[in-house]
Every structure is written in C-alpha cells, then in structure tokens.
Amino acid sequence: MRWDNLAENTTKAGNGALFAADAVTTRTFDTPEFRGITFHEIRARSIVNRVPGASRMPFEWTVNPYRGCTHACVYCFARKTHSYLDLDTGLGFDSQIVVKVNAAELLGRHLASRQWHGQHIAMGTNVDCYQRAEGRYRLMPGIIAALRDHANPFSILTKGTLILRDLDLLRQAAEVTEVGVSVSVGFTDPELWRTVEPGTPSPERRLDVVRAMTDNGIGCGVLMAPVIPFLGDHPDQLRATVRAIAAAGATSVTPLVLHLRPGAREWFMRWVAQHHPHLVRRYERMYADGAYAPTWYQRSITRRVHELAAEFGIGPADRGGARRIDRGTEPAPADGPPAGYTAPFYKADRETEMRAAHAHFQARLDAEIAAGRWSPPEPALTPESTPVSE
C-alpha cells in the first residue's frame, strides 16, 4: 500500500512508494459491528486539506480523519481515493479503513499557526467522520474541541447518528463560532436504503438526528443526496422525502442528483447489474457524457424539490429557525398557485404534470436506447425553460 503521502516523518528511498511496516498499526476487532473490517492506524503528517480550485465544492478547507467508510454506500464518490493507496475501491473501500489517530493533535497545532487565519473547515465531505469506526476511535471530540478552543467556524455533513454523542461539544462551539450541521437523506424508501446504503443508519434514524439538533438549538439542514434516477426520483418519492424532512424540523433542504465518478461508477454499475439489470442501459445512456446527469434533469429535480420545500415550509429565508408541520396536514404553497392555475386544482395539476413528465422521460429514454440514439426529452416536457429557484 502507498502510504508516503499520509504519514509523518517519512524518508523516501528509491521510489518511496511504500510506508515502512513499523509505521502502520493494523488491527481487527472480533465484535459484530467490526467483523470483516481492517483498521490501519497511522500518524498523519497533515490534517487540513485544501480543496482543488477546479472543484464544485462550496468550501476551501476540509478535515478528514478517516479514509474508507463502513457505510458502504454503493455510489460514494470517494471510492477513487482508495486507489491512491493501492487499495481496492469496491469492498476494500468498505472494509479497509485508514485511521489518522493523531488528527486532533495535528488540527490543534494547525489552528494555532500564525499562517492560519480562521477559515471555515468542512468535515464529512469525503468520507463520513461519524461512521462506525468513530465509536471506537473517538477522534471527533478532540477535533471539535480544537475548533471550539480556537473559535474556528466549521460544518459537519453526516449520515451517522453518533454525532449526537458530541451534542454538548457542538453547543459549546456554537456559542463562540459559526457551526453548521447537515444530515444526508436522499430518500426514505426502506428497500432502496437497505441495498444502496447497507452500512448506514436508516433514513428515519437520521431524521431523528435533525430533530435532536433543532430541539437543542442547533439548526440542522438536510442534503437530499443522492437523488437516484429511476429508483428514487418519482414525484411521489420526492414528495414523501421532502415531507419527512420538513416534519423533522430541518432548516433547509438541498437536492443533489447522483453523480458517478471513476471508482464509484464501476461499483455502482455492478450493483445495478445485480439488483436492477433492466436499468443498466438507461444508466449507460444517461451518464454517457460523464460523471453527471444531464443538466436539464438536474434542474428538474432541483425545481421540484424547491417547490416541495416551499410547500412544506422549508426555505432559505427561514434558515434561522426550524420548521415543524403536522404529520396529518399538507399546507398550501405560501405564495399561492402560479399564473394559469386555479387554487383548488394547483396541487393536482402540478402532480399530474410531474408524473407525466417522469413517465415520458423514461419511455423516451427506452425508445432512444432501442434505436441506438440518445437525446433529452422535448423542451415542452422539461423544466429547462422555467427559472430554477437557487
């Protein structure tokens, strides 16, 4: 395995590719939650990473105490990073976990440096810092404490319920700096969750984290990711997911359509072939041009989720406070129906329109596959001509 870019006090000899055997401690634990998982403990040389300028990420600095993730999400874009260490990006990513045991110590030194000016640090953006390994290694309390002690703004994105263990630390940090917490919930379908995110807490348990955070005065948003084409993008599924997010008291919801980068793409397509073989050609066509779904499709999902968020009382203008709705009611859109719709029929008209567009998209894609061609649906049935709420 190639460790030289991770470890401290490493002297390169020859090609310098392999880390000295005595510098990595490899452990396995014979307990049900860690059976089949190997942990590689290292002392890293650095812990604060700068995001490449070409990245689409809305932040510049990150901290990642782990590499590899026991969540085992089949679509995880970070799988490719395991290949940098000559580790497998499939099962190896799920079961060979690199642990930077000195993460908190390194971060404290970095934050105290004169060269550091208190920029925002994002965590959970590569692999989840609250995956199961965190229950044993407990790296995050030291990391959060260092950020609190230096009043350094930070944010955490997670699928893990273990973040609730550190609720007191998060409250303390929020008293002295800006703290952002987001939970990732792309769908609420239990069957889809069991197969595509087998190592994660259920969507319902993740939404309990949102409730607990907001109940304790820490606003918590939801990254609705990924929205999975053909499996999690039906209008009824989007409605059910946004409704559940609103009922949990989320301060915001941000949709993100599935993207398939190298490393993740191969593993995801293998999963599709095993569980949904009839969808293989659809995915090949839809992602024929690269890692991202067609722009018109991404915009259609974003627009629909924003409409549902407004309907259920979630929105950027209200990020300062959590929103709760009665589970038995569905409030009407705050601003009323758009021009051309009469109020009593607005919701039914929009739902009918979205279902028709969804069905047409799938039928048209199947026809293009059969004919050996690919093009997006007709403009009349895509929302590209309609402004998207940003």
GROMACS .gro file of N, CA and C in nm, residues 92-245:
model
  462
   92GLY      N    1  -1.283  -0.318  -0.071
   92GLY     CA    2  -1.173  -0.263   0.007
   92GLY      C    3  -1.206  -0.128   0.068
   93PHE      N    4  -1.277  -0.045  -0.006
   93PHE     CA    5  -1.318   0.086   0.045
   93PHE      C    6  -1.410   0.070   0.166
   94ASP      N    7  -1.495  -0.033   0.162
   94ASP     CA    8  -1.591  -0.056   0.269
   94ASP      C    9  -1.528  -0.120   0.392
   95SER      N   10  -1.415  -0.189   0.376
   95SER     CA   11  -1.364  -0.274   0.484
   95SER      C   12  -1.219  -0.247   0.523
   96GLN      N   13  -1.145  -0.166   0.447
   96GLN     CA   14  -1.008  -0.130   0.482
   96GLN      C   15  -1.008   0.019   0.518
   97ILE      N   16  -1.008   0.047   0.647
   97ILE     CA   17  -1.028   0.184   0.695
   97ILE      C   18  -0.898   0.240   0.750
   98VAL      N   19  -0.856   0.353   0.694
   98VAL     CA   20  -0.737   0.423   0.742
   98VAL      C   21  -0.780   0.521   0.851
   99VAL      N   22  -0.714   0.513   0.965
   99VAL     CA   23  -0.749   0.595   1.081
   99VAL      C   24  -0.631   0.687   1.113
  100LYS      N   25  -0.651   0.816   1.106
  100LYS     CA   26  -0.546   0.914   1.137
  100LYS      C   27  -0.554   0.945   1.286
  101VAL      N   28  -0.486   0.863   1.365
  101VAL     CA   29  -0.505   0.864   1.510
  101VAL      C   30  -0.461   0.995   1.575
  102ASN      N   31  -0.377   1.072   1.507
  102ASN     CA   32  -0.329   1.198   1.563
  102ASN      C   33  -0.402   1.319   1.504
  103ALA      N   34  -0.522   1.298   1.452
  103ALA     CA   35  -0.596   1.404   1.383
  103ALA      C   36  -0.620   1.526   1.471
  104ALA      N   37  -0.666   1.505   1.594
  104ALA     CA   38  -0.697   1.618   1.682
  104ALA      C   39  -0.571   1.696   1.719
  105GLU      N   40  -0.464   1.622   1.746
  105GLU     CA   41  -0.336   1.687   1.779
  105GLU      C   42  -0.286   1.774   1.663
  106LEU      N   43  -0.290   1.719   1.543
  106LEU     CA   44  -0.248   1.794   1.425
  106LEU      C   45  -0.334   1.917   1.403
  107LEU      N   46  -0.464   1.902   1.418
  107LEU     CA   47  -0.554   2.015   1.395
  107LEU      C   48  -0.527   2.127   1.495
  108GLY      N   49  -0.507   2.091   1.622
  108GLY     CA   50  -0.478   2.193   1.722
  108GLY      C   51  -0.354   2.274   1.686
  109ARG      N   52  -0.250   2.206   1.640
  109ARG     CA   53  -0.127   2.276   1.601
  109ARG      C   54  -0.152   2.365   1.479
  110HIS      N   55  -0.229   2.314   1.385
  110HIS     CA   56  -0.256   2.392   1.263
  110HIS      C   57  -0.336   2.518   1.295
  111LEU      N   58  -0.437   2.506   1.379
  111LEU     CA   59  -0.520   2.622   1.412
  111LEU      C   60  -0.442   2.728   1.489
  112ALA      N   61  -0.339   2.684   1.562
  112ALA     CA   62  -0.257   2.778   1.640
  112ALA      C   63  -0.148   2.845   1.558
  113SER      N   64  -0.130   2.799   1.434
  113SER     CA   65  -0.024   2.854   1.350
  113SER      C   66  -0.055   2.998   1.308
  114ARG      N   67   0.050   3.079   1.295
  114ARG     CA   68   0.031   3.217   1.250
  114ARG      C   69  -0.014   3.225   1.104
  115GLN      N   70   0.012   3.118   1.030
  115GLN     CA   71  -0.027   3.116   0.889
  115GLN      C   72  -0.176   3.087   0.869
  116TRP      N   73  -0.242   3.044   0.975
  116TRP     CA   74  -0.384   3.010   0.963
  116TRP      C   75  -0.468   3.129   1.007
  117HIS      N   76  -0.569   3.162   0.928
  117HIS     CA   77  -0.648   3.283   0.956
  117HIS      C   78  -0.795   3.254   0.986
  118GLY      N   79  -0.823   3.135   1.037
  118GLY     CA   80  -0.958   3.105   1.084
  118GLY      C   81  -1.060   3.079   0.977
  119GLN      N   82  -1.016   3.025   0.862
  119GLN     CA   83  -1.111   2.996   0.755
  119GLN      C   84  -1.204   2.880   0.795
  120HIS      N   85  -1.319   2.877   0.731
  120HIS     CA   86  -1.418   2.772   0.755
  120HIS      C   87  -1.360   2.636   0.718
  121ILE      N   88  -1.385   2.536   0.802
  121ILE     CA   89  -1.340   2.398   0.776
  121ILE      C   90  -1.463   2.308   0.765
  122ALA      N   91  -1.468   2.231   0.656
  122ALA     CA   92  -1.579   2.138   0.633
  122ALA      C   93  -1.534   1.996   0.664
  123MET      N   94  -1.623   1.920   0.727
  123MET     CA   95  -1.593   1.780   0.760
  123MET      C   96  -1.707   1.690   0.712
  124GLY      N   97  -1.671   1.566   0.681
  124GLY     CA   98  -1.769   1.472   0.629
  124GLY      C   99  -1.793   1.487   0.481
  125THR      N  100  -1.704   1.558   0.413
  125THR     CA  101  -1.724   1.586   0.270
  125THR      C  102  -1.659   1.481   0.181
  126ASN      N  103  -1.572   1.398   0.237
  126ASN     CA  104  -1.510   1.290   0.161
  126ASN      C  105  -1.566   1.157   0.209
  127VAL      N  106  -1.530   1.116   0.329
  127VAL     CA  107  -1.598   1.002   0.391
  127VAL      C  108  -1.657   1.051   0.523
  128ASP      N  109  -1.749   0.974   0.578
  128ASP     CA  110  -1.824   1.019   0.695
  128ASP      C  111  -1.738   1.009   0.821
  129CYS      N  112  -1.722   1.122   0.890
  129CYS     CA  113  -1.643   1.122   1.013
  129CYS      C  114  -1.718   1.061   1.130
  130TYR      N  115  -1.847   1.028   1.111
  130TYR     CA  116  -1.923   0.959   1.214
  130TYR      C  117  -1.966   0.820   1.168
  131GLN      N  118  -1.882   0.757   1.088
  131GLN     CA  119  -1.903   0.616   1.054
  131GLN      C  120  -1.876   0.533   1.179
  132ARG      N  121  -1.898   0.401   1.168
  132ARG     CA  122  -1.889   0.314   1.286
  132ARG      C  123  -1.753   0.321   1.355
  133ALA      N  124  -1.645   0.339   1.278
  133ALA     CA  125  -1.511   0.344   1.338
  133ALA      C  126  -1.500   0.451   1.445
  134GLU      N  127  -1.574   0.560   1.428
  134GLU     CA  128  -1.566   0.671   1.523
  134GLU      C  129  -1.611   0.629   1.662
  135GLY      N  130  -1.699   0.529   1.670
  135GLY     CA  131  -1.743   0.481   1.801
  135GLY      C  132  -1.630   0.422   1.882
  136ARG      N  133  -1.530   0.367   1.813
  136ARG     CA  134  -1.415   0.310   1.882
  136ARG      C  135  -1.300   0.410   1.898
  137TYR      N  136  -1.272   0.487   1.793
  137TYR     CA  137  -1.153   0.572   1.795
  137TYR      C  138  -1.177   0.710   1.854
  138ARG      N  139  -1.299   0.757   1.854
  138ARG     CA  140  -1.335   0.883   1.921
  138ARG      C  141  -1.241   0.999   1.882
  139LEU      N  142  -1.227   1.020   1.753
  139LEU     CA  143  -1.143   1.130   1.704
  139LEU      C  144  -1.218   1.264   1.703
  140MET      N  145  -1.349   1.259   1.679
  140MET     CA  146  -1.424   1.383   1.661
  140MET      C  147  -1.435   1.471   1.787
  141PRO      N  148  -1.446   1.416   1.908
  141PRO     CA  149  -1.450   1.507   2.024
  141PRO      C  150  -1.326   1.596   2.033
  142GLY      N  151  -1.208   1.539   2.007
  142GLY     CA  152  -1.086   1.621   2.010
  142GLY      C  153  -1.082   1.723   1.898
  143ILE      N  154  -1.133   1.684   1.782
  143ILE     CA  155  -1.136   1.775   1.668
  143ILE      C  156  -1.230   1.892   1.695
  144ILE      N  157  -1.350   1.863   1.743
  144ILE     CA  158  -1.447   1.970   1.772
  144ILE      C  159  -1.396   2.059   1.884
  145ALA      N  160  -1.333   1.999   1.985
  145ALA     CA  161  -1.279   2.078   2.096
  145ALA      C  162  -1.171   2.175   2.046
  146ALA      N  163  -1.086   2.129   1.955
  146ALA     CA  164  -0.982   2.218   1.900
  146ALA      C  165  -1.045   2.334   1.824
  147LEU      N  166  -1.147   2.306   1.746
  147LEU     CA  167  -1.216   2.412   1.671
  147LEU      C  168  -1.286   2.508   1.765
  148ARG      N  169  -1.346   2.455   1.869
  148ARG     CA  170  -1.411   2.540   1.971
  148ARG      C  171  -1.309   2.630   2.040
  149ASP      N  172  -1.198   2.571   2.080
  149ASP     CA  173  -1.098   2.647   2.157
  149ASP      C  174  -1.036   2.759   2.075
  150HIS      N  175  -1.035   2.745   1.942
  150HIS     CA  176  -0.981   2.849   1.855
  150HIS      C  177  -1.092   2.930   1.788
  151ALA      N  178  -1.217   2.908   1.830
  151ALA     CA  179  -1.332   2.979   1.773
  151ALA      C  180  -1.328   2.976   1.620
  152ASN      N  181  -1.297   2.859   1.566
  152ASN     CA  182  -1.284   2.844   1.420
  152ASN      C  183  -1.415   2.791   1.362
  153PRO      N  184  -1.475   2.860   1.266
  153PRO     CA  185  -1.601   2.813   1.208
  153PRO      C  186  -1.584   2.679   1.137
  154PHE      N  187  -1.688   2.596   1.144
  154PHE     CA  188  -1.681   2.465   1.080
  154PHE      C  189  -1.821   2.413   1.050
  155SER      N  190  -1.824   2.311   0.967
  155SER     CA  191  -1.951   2.244   0.936
  155SER      C  192  -1.926   2.094   0.928
  156ILE      N  193  -2.031   2.017   0.954
  156ILE     CA  194  -2.024   1.871   0.951
  156ILE      C  195  -2.140   1.819   0.868
  157LEU      N  196  -2.110   1.729   0.776
  157LEU     CA  197  -2.211   1.656   0.699
  157LEU      C  198  -2.200   1.510   0.736
  158THR      N  199  -2.311   1.446   0.770
  158THR     CA  200  -2.304   1.308   0.815
  158THR      C  201  -2.431   1.230   0.786
  159LYS      N  202  -2.416   1.100   0.779
  159LYS     CA  203  -2.528   1.006   0.783
  159LYS      C  204  -2.533   0.935   0.917
  160GLY      N  205  -2.438   0.965   1.005
  160GLY     CA  206  -2.423   0.891   1.129
  160GLY      C  207  -2.498   0.951   1.247
  161THR      N  208  -2.564   0.866   1.323
  161THR     CA  209  -2.634   0.911   1.443
  161THR      C  210  -2.538   0.934   1.559
  162LEU      N  211  -2.414   0.887   1.546
  162LEU     CA  212  -2.316   0.902   1.653
  162LEU      C  213  -2.284   1.049   1.682
  163ILE      N  214  -2.318   1.138   1.591
  163ILE     CA  215  -2.293   1.280   1.614
  163ILE      C  216  -2.365   1.329   1.740
  164LEU      N  217  -2.473   1.263   1.778
  164LEU     CA  218  -2.547   1.305   1.898
  164LEU      C  219  -2.464   1.286   2.025
  165ARG      N  220  -2.367   1.198   2.021
  165ARG     CA  221  -2.276   1.182   2.135
  165ARG      C  222  -2.202   1.312   2.165
  166ASP      N  223  -2.176   1.391   2.059
  166ASP     CA  224  -2.097   1.514   2.074
  166ASP      C  225  -2.183   1.639   2.078
  167LEU      N  226  -2.308   1.624   2.112
  167LEU     CA  227  -2.401   1.736   2.111
  167LEU      C  228  -2.356   1.848   2.205
  168ASP      N  229  -2.308   1.813   2.324
  168ASP     CA  230  -2.264   1.916   2.418
  168ASP      C  231  -2.147   1.996   2.361
  169LEU      N  232  -2.052   1.928   2.298
  169LEU     CA  233  -1.939   1.997   2.237
  169LEU      C  234  -1.984   2.089   2.124
  170LEU      N  235  -2.079   2.042   2.045
  170LEU     CA  236  -2.130   2.125   1.936
  170LEU      C  237  -2.199   2.250   1.990
  171ARG      N  238  -2.273   2.236   2.099
  171ARG     CA  239  -2.339   2.352   2.160
  171ARG      C  240  -2.235   2.451   2.211
  172GLN      N  241  -2.131   2.398   2.274
  172GLN     CA  242  -2.025   2.486   2.324
  172GLN      C  243  -1.957   2.561   2.209
  173ALA      N  244  -1.930   2.490   2.100
  173ALA     CA  245  -1.865   2.553   1.985
  173ALA      C  246  -1.956   2.659   1.924
  174ALA      N  247  -2.086   2.632   1.919
  174ALA     CA  248  -2.181   2.726   1.860
  174ALA      C  249  -2.192   2.856   1.939
  175GLU      N  250  -2.149   2.854   2.064
  175GLU     CA  251  -2.151   2.976   2.144
  175GLU      C  252  -2.038   3.073   2.107
  176VAL      N  253  -1.934   3.021   2.041
  176VAL     CA  254  -1.817   3.106   2.013
  176VAL      C  255  -1.787   3.119   1.864
  177THR      N  256  -1.851   3.037   1.779
  177THR     CA  257  -1.823   3.045   1.636
  177THR      C  258  -1.941   2.991   1.558
  178GLU      N  259  -1.931   3.003   1.427
  178GLU     CA  260  -2.037   2.954   1.340
  178GLU      C  261  -2.023   2.803   1.322
  179VAL      N  262  -2.129   2.731   1.352
  179VAL     CA  263  -2.131   2.585   1.341
  179VAL      C  264  -2.247   2.544   1.251
  180GLY      N  265  -2.217   2.466   1.150
  180GLY     CA  266  -2.322   2.416   1.061
  180GLY      C  267  -2.326   2.265   1.065
  181VAL      N  268  -2.446   2.211   1.076
  181VAL     CA  269  -2.464   2.066   1.075
  181VAL      C  270  -2.566   2.031   0.968
  182SER      N  271  -2.532   1.934   0.886
  182SER     CA  272  -2.625   1.884   0.785
  182SER      C  273  -2.626   1.731   0.789
  183VAL      N  274  -2.742   1.676   0.767
  183VAL     CA  275  -2.759   1.530   0.762
  183VAL      C  276  -2.795   1.493   0.619
  184SER      N  277  -2.737   1.386   0.570
  184SER     CA  278  -2.763   1.341   0.433
  184SER      C  279  -2.877   1.239   0.432
  185VAL      N  280  -2.986   1.273   0.363
  185VAL     CA  281  -3.100   1.183   0.346
  185VAL      C  282  -3.151   1.202   0.203
  186GLY      N  283  -3.117   1.111   0.114
  186GLY     CA  284  -3.156   1.125  -0.025
  186GLY      C  285  -3.293   1.070  -0.057
  187PHE      N  286  -3.344   0.982   0.030
  187PHE     CA  287  -3.472   0.915   0.006
  187PHE      C  288  -3.516   0.850   0.136
  188THR      N  289  -3.641   0.811   0.144
  188THR     CA  290  -3.692   0.743   0.263
  188THR      C  291  -3.740   0.602   0.234
  189ASP      N  292  -3.723   0.556   0.111
  189ASP     CA  293  -3.765   0.421   0.071
  189ASP      C  294  -3.680   0.318   0.144
  190PRO      N  295  -3.740   0.234   0.231
  190PRO     CA  296  -3.659   0.140   0.312
  190PRO      C  297  -3.589   0.033   0.229
  191GLU      N  298  -3.652  -0.015   0.123
  191GLU     CA  299  -3.588  -0.118   0.041
  191GLU      C  300  -3.467  -0.062  -0.034
  192LEU      N  301  -3.480   0.058  -0.086
  192LEU     CA  302  -3.368   0.121  -0.155
  192LEU      C  303  -3.254   0.145  -0.057
  193TRP      N  304  -3.286   0.192   0.062
  193TRP     CA  305  -3.183   0.216   0.164
  193TRP      C  306  -3.106   0.089   0.197
  194ARG      N  307  -3.175  -0.021   0.218
  194ARG     CA  308  -3.108  -0.145   0.260
  194ARG      C  309  -3.007  -0.194   0.158
  195THR      N  310  -3.032  -0.169   0.031
  195THR     CA  311  -2.941  -0.222  -0.071
  195THR      C  312  -2.835  -0.121  -0.114
  196VAL      N  313  -2.867   0.008  -0.113
  196VAL     CA  314  -2.773   0.107  -0.167
  196VAL      C  315  -2.687   0.172  -0.059
  197GLU      N  316  -2.733   0.169   0.067
  197GLU     CA  317  -2.658   0.227   0.180
  197GLU      C  318  -2.656   0.128   0.297
  198PRO      N  319  -2.604   0.008   0.275
  198PRO     CA  320  -2.625  -0.101   0.372
  198PRO      C  321  -2.560  -0.079   0.508
  199GLY      N  322  -2.458   0.006   0.519
  199GLY     CA  323  -2.391   0.025   0.647
  199GLY      C  324  -2.434   0.149   0.723
  200THR      N  325  -2.536   0.218   0.675
  200THR     CA  326  -2.579   0.344   0.737
  200THR      C  327  -2.698   0.325   0.829
  201PRO      N  328  -2.718   0.415   0.924
  201PRO     CA  329  -2.845   0.418   0.997
  201PRO      C  330  -2.960   0.444   0.898
  202SER      N  331  -3.078   0.400   0.932
  202SER     CA  332  -3.192   0.418   0.843
  202SER      C  333  -3.223   0.566   0.825
  203PRO      N  334  -3.290   0.602   0.715
  203PRO     CA  335  -3.330   0.743   0.698
  203PRO      C  336  -3.410   0.797   0.815
  204GLU      N  337  -3.495   0.713   0.874
  204GLU     CA  338  -3.574   0.759   0.988
  204GLU      C  339  -3.485   0.797   1.106
  205ARG      N  340  -3.383   0.717   1.130
  205ARG     CA  341  -3.292   0.748   1.242
  205ARG      C  342  -3.210   0.873   1.213
  206ARG      N  343  -3.174   0.893   1.088
  206ARG     CA  344  -3.101   1.015   1.052
  206ARG      C  345  -3.189   1.138   1.073
  207LEU      N  346  -3.316   1.126   1.040
  207LEU     CA  347  -3.407   1.239   1.062
  207LEU      C  348  -3.429   1.264   1.211
  208ASP      N  349  -3.415   1.159   1.292
  208ASP     CA  350  -3.417   1.181   1.438
  208ASP      C  351  -3.301   1.269   1.482
  209VAL      N  352  -3.188   1.257   1.413
  209VAL     CA  353  -3.074   1.345   1.443
  209VAL      C  354  -3.111   1.490   1.415
  210VAL      N  355  -3.180   1.515   1.303
  210VAL     CA  356  -3.226   1.651   1.271
  210VAL      C  357  -3.314   1.703   1.382
  211ARG      N  358  -3.408   1.620   1.427
  211ARG     CA  359  -3.498   1.662   1.536
  211ARG      C  360  -3.420   1.697   1.662
  212ALA      N  361  -3.326   1.610   1.697
  212ALA     CA  362  -3.249   1.632   1.820
  212ALA      C  363  -3.166   1.759   1.811
  213MET      N  364  -3.105   1.783   1.695
  213MET     CA  365  -3.025   1.904   1.678
  213MET      C  366  -3.110   2.030   1.693
  214THR      N  367  -3.221   2.034   1.622
  214THR     CA  368  -3.306   2.153   1.628
  214THR      C  369  -3.367   2.172   1.766
  215ASP      N  370  -3.400   2.061   1.832
  215ASP     CA  371  -3.455   2.070   1.967
  215ASP      C  372  -3.352   2.126   2.066
  216ASN      N  373  -3.223   2.111   2.031
  216ASN     CA  374  -3.117   2.161   2.119
  216ASN      C  375  -3.057   2.292   2.070
  217GLY      N  376  -3.128   2.359   1.981
  217GLY     CA  377  -3.087   2.492   1.940
  217GLY      C  378  -2.982   2.498   1.832
  218ILE      N  379  -2.952   2.385   1.769
  218ILE     CA  380  -2.855   2.383   1.659
  218ILE      C  381  -2.930   2.357   1.530
  219GLY      N  382  -2.941   2.460   1.447
  219GLY     CA  383  -3.012   2.444   1.321
  219GLY      C  384  -2.947   2.336   1.236
  220CYS      N  385  -3.027   2.251   1.178
  220CYS     CA  386  -2.974   2.137   1.102
  220CYS      C  387  -3.044   2.130   0.967
  221GLY      N  388  -2.966   2.137   0.860
  221GLY     CA  389  -3.020   2.122   0.726
  221GLY      C  390  -3.008   1.979   0.678
  222VAL      N  391  -3.069   1.952   0.564
  222VAL     CA  392  -3.061   1.819   0.505
  222VAL      C  393  -3.008   1.831   0.362
  223LEU      N  394  -2.903   1.754   0.333
  223LEU     CA  395  -2.858   1.737   0.196
  223LEU      C  396  -2.934   1.619   0.140
  224MET      N  397  -3.026   1.645   0.050
  224MET     CA  398  -3.109   1.540  -0.008
  224MET      C  399  -3.030   1.475  -0.121
  225ALA      N  400  -2.941   1.383  -0.079
  225ALA     CA  401  -2.846   1.328  -0.175
  225ALA      C  402  -2.815   1.181  -0.140
  226PRO      N  403  -2.800   1.102  -0.246
  226PRO     CA  404  -2.828   1.143  -0.383
  226PRO      C  405  -2.972   1.114  -0.421
  227VAL      N  406  -3.025   1.197  -0.510
  227VAL     CA  407  -3.149   1.161  -0.577
  227VAL      C  408  -3.109   1.066  -0.690
  228ILE      N  409  -3.156   0.942  -0.683
  228ILE     CA  410  -3.109   0.838  -0.774
  228ILE      C  411  -3.208   0.822  -0.889
  229PRO      N  412  -3.166   0.852  -1.011
  229PRO     CA  413  -3.256   0.839  -1.126
  229PRO      C  414  -3.314   0.697  -1.136
  230PHE      N  415  -3.441   0.690  -1.174
  230PHE     CA  416  -3.514   0.565  -1.199
  230PHE      C  417  -3.550   0.487  -1.073
  231LEU      N  418  -3.483   0.516  -0.960
  231LEU     CA  419  -3.508   0.441  -0.838
  231LEU      C  420  -3.558   0.529  -0.724
  232GLY      N  421  -3.523   0.658  -0.725
  232GLY     CA  422  -3.565   0.746  -0.616
  232GLY      C  423  -3.614   0.881  -0.661
  233ASP      N  424  -3.647   0.893  -0.792
  233ASP     CA  425  -3.683   1.025  -0.845
  233ASP      C  426  -3.829   1.039  -0.885
  234HIS      N  427  -3.912   0.939  -0.856
  234HIS     CA  428  -4.054   0.953  -0.889
  234HIS      C  429  -4.114   1.068  -0.808
  235PRO      N  430  -4.206   1.145  -0.866
  235PRO     CA  431  -4.264   1.257  -0.790
  235PRO      C  432  -4.320   1.218  -0.654
  236ASP      N  433  -4.379   1.100  -0.643
  236ASP     CA  434  -4.430   1.057  -0.513
  236ASP      C  435  -4.317   1.033  -0.413
  237GLN      N  436  -4.205   0.982  -0.461
  237GLN     CA  437  -4.090   0.960  -0.373
  237GLN      C  438  -4.029   1.092  -0.327
  238LEU      N  439  -4.017   1.187  -0.419
  238LEU     CA  440  -3.964   1.318  -0.382
  238LEU      C  441  -4.054   1.385  -0.278
  239ARG      N  442  -4.184   1.377  -0.299
  239ARG     CA  443  -4.279   1.437  -0.204
  239ARG      C  444  -4.266   1.373  -0.066
  240ALA      N  445  -4.261   1.241  -0.062
  240ALA     CA  446  -4.251   1.172   0.067
  240ALA      C  447  -4.123   1.209   0.140
  241THR      N  448  -4.013   1.222   0.066
  241THR     CA  449  -3.885   1.254   0.129
  241THR      C  450  -3.884   1.396   0.182
  242VAL      N  451  -3.928   1.492   0.102
  242VAL     CA  452  -3.927   1.632   0.147
  242VAL      C  453  -4.025   1.650   0.263
  243ARG      N  454  -4.137   1.581   0.258
  243ARG     CA  455  -4.234   1.590   0.367
  243ARG      C  456  -4.173   1.540   0.498
  244ALA      N  457  -4.101   1.428   0.491
  244ALA     CA  458  -4.037   1.373   0.611
  244ALA      C  459  -3.928   1.467   0.663
  245ILE      N  460  -3.855   1.528   0.573
  245ILE     CA  461  -3.750   1.622   0.611
  245ILE      C  462  -3.811   1.743   0.683
   0.00000   0.00000   0.00000
